[in-house]
Amino acid sequence: MRGKQTVRDMILSMAVIGALVAGIYVFIPHNDSRTAEVNAVKTVDYRVELATARRAAPYPVAAPKGLPEGWRATSVSYKATKDGKGGAWHLGLLDPEQEYAALEQSDAPAKKFIQDVTLGAEKAAGKQVVGGAKWDRYKGEKYRALVREQEGVTTVLTGTAPYGRLAELAASLEAKKE
């Protein structure tokens, strides 16, 4: 009976497929709640990596201390350079609204480091004053950033979080060398 299919047959076939899809949707467990979104990204403990970075880096490594509830660490790394003169510290976080914020530090040349970690953001007008320290503002297509260049180290707070949240993160930073 090839070639004898009708529109009615096609509609019946689509109805059967639709009923099957609806049944799968109803009976297969799924969670569309805010809790599911929060739990989708795992929280990490960064204490061991922080201690290692503070021993290895030639600059005081910064980390948040006393951030308000709702902030959580999601990624951490310290990459030393081959010549042993420094490296790059990274701590990725989610703020209470699930926006990304990253703490990046390095003793690498500042201009290239800033471009790399901010995904090409450009310096914006104005400064952000946090605890008496002035931070440069950067804005890009994807990320915004607060940047502080000091002798021997560049600290960048970058991500999708608004400047206010980045400033909150900046206010909590404690830089140490072990």
PDB file of N, CA and C in Angstrom, residues 53 57 59 77-81 86-90 104-108 113 117:
ATOM      1  N   ALA A  53      49.048  27.740  47.035  1.00  0.00           N
ATOM      2  CA  ALA A  53      49.352  28.944  46.259  1.00  0.00           C
ATOM      3  C   ALA A  53      50.084  29.971  47.107  1.00  0.00           C
ATOM      4  N   ALA A  57      53.563  31.076  45.471  1.00  0.00           N
ATOM      5  CA  ALA A  57      53.564  32.340  44.716  1.00  0.00           C
ATOM      6  C   ALA A  57      54.516  33.350  45.343  1.00  0.00           C
ATOM      7  N   TYR A  59      54.026  36.457  45.353  1.00  0.00           N
ATOM      8  CA  TYR A  59      53.213  37.609  45.743  1.00  0.00           C
ATOM      9  C   TYR A  59      52.183  37.160  46.776  1.00  0.00           C
ATOM     10  N   SER A  77      42.273  27.048  41.112  1.00  0.00           N
ATOM     11  CA  SER A  77      43.516  26.520  40.542  1.00  0.00           C
ATOM     12  C   SER A  77      44.659  27.490  40.820  1.00  0.00           C
ATOM     13  N   TYR A  78      45.838  26.928  40.865  1.00  0.00           N
ATOM     14  CA  TYR A  78      47.066  27.720  40.893  1.00  0.00           C
ATOM     15  C   TYR A  78      48.007  27.077  39.907  1.00  0.00           C
ATOM     16  N   LYS A  79      48.458  27.864  38.945  1.00  0.00           N
ATOM     17  CA  LYS A  79      49.389  27.357  37.936  1.00  0.00           C
ATOM     18  C   LYS A  79      50.697  28.111  38.065  1.00  0.00           C
ATOM     19  N   ALA A  80      51.728  27.399  38.475  1.00  0.00           N
ATOM     20  CA  ALA A  80      53.054  27.993  38.595  1.00  0.00           C
ATOM     21  C   ALA A  80      53.699  28.067  37.213  1.00  0.00           C
ATOM     22  N   THR A  81      54.591  29.017  37.041  1.00  0.00           N
ATOM     23  CA  THR A  81      55.324  29.105  35.775  1.00  0.00           C
ATOM     24  C   THR A  81      56.479  28.110  35.799  1.00  0.00           C
ATOM     25  N   GLY A  86      56.612  32.600  39.595  1.00  0.00           N
ATOM     26  CA  GLY A  86      55.268  33.077  39.867  1.00  0.00           C
ATOM     27  C   GLY A  86      54.228  32.175  39.266  1.00  0.00           C
ATOM     28  N   GLY A  87      53.130  32.755  38.904  1.00  0.00           N
ATOM     29  CA  GLY A  87      52.066  31.962  38.334  1.00  0.00           C
ATOM     30  C   GLY A  87      50.756  32.689  38.430  1.00  0.00           C
ATOM     31  N   ALA A  88      49.692  31.922  38.258  1.00  0.00           N
ATOM     32  CA  ALA A  88      48.351  32.503  38.227  1.00  0.00           C
ATOM     33  C   ALA A  88      47.435  31.786  39.210  1.00  0.00           C
ATOM     34  N   TRP A  89      46.762  32.564  40.025  1.00  0.00           N
ATOM     35  CA  TRP A  89      45.791  32.080  41.012  1.00  0.00           C
ATOM     36  C   TRP A  89      44.397  32.380  40.488  1.00  0.00           C
ATOM     37  N   HIS A  90      43.517  31.386  40.553  1.00  0.00           N
ATOM     38  CA  HIS A  90      42.132  31.535  40.101  1.00  0.00           C
ATOM     39  C   HIS A  90      41.196  30.958  41.156  1.00  0.00           C
ATOM     40  N   GLU A 104      41.175  36.574  39.993  1.00  0.00           N
ATOM     41  CA  GLU A 104      42.341  36.162  39.210  1.00  0.00           C
ATOM     42  C   GLU A 104      43.526  36.998  39.663  1.00  0.00           C
ATOM     43  N   GLN A 105      44.665  36.350  39.907  1.00  0.00           N
ATOM     44  CA  GLN A 105      45.879  37.067  40.292  1.00  0.00           C
ATOM     45  C   GLN A 105      47.060  36.489  39.548  1.00  0.00           C
ATOM     46  N   SER A 106      47.996  37.357  39.186  1.00  0.00           N
ATOM     47  CA  SER A 106      49.207  36.887  38.522  1.00  0.00           C
ATOM     48  C   SER A 106      50.287  37.950  38.599  1.00  0.00           C
ATOM     49  N   ASP A 107      51.521  37.493  38.468  1.00  0.00           N
ATOM     50  CA  ASP A 107      52.640  38.423  38.348  1.00  0.00           C
ATOM     51  C   ASP A 107      53.091  38.523  36.892  1.00  0.00           C
ATOM     52  N   ALA A 108      52.276  37.999  35.976  1.00  0.00           N
ATOM     53  CA  ALA A 108      52.554  38.101  34.538  1.00  0.00           C
ATOM     54  C   ALA A 108      52.364  39.553  34.099  1.00  0.00           C
ATOM     55  N   PHE A 113      47.568  39.776  30.777  1.00  0.00           N
ATOM     56  CA  PHE A 113      46.814  39.031  31.790  1.00  0.00           C
ATOM     57  C   PHE A 113      45.385  39.553  31.896  1.00  0.00           C
ATOM     58  N   VAL A 117      41.944  37.273  31.083  1.00  0.00           N
ATOM     59  CA  VAL A 117      40.958  36.858  32.088  1.00  0.00           C
ATOM     60  C   VAL A 117      39.632  37.609  31.989  1.00  0.00           C
TER      61      VAL A 117
END
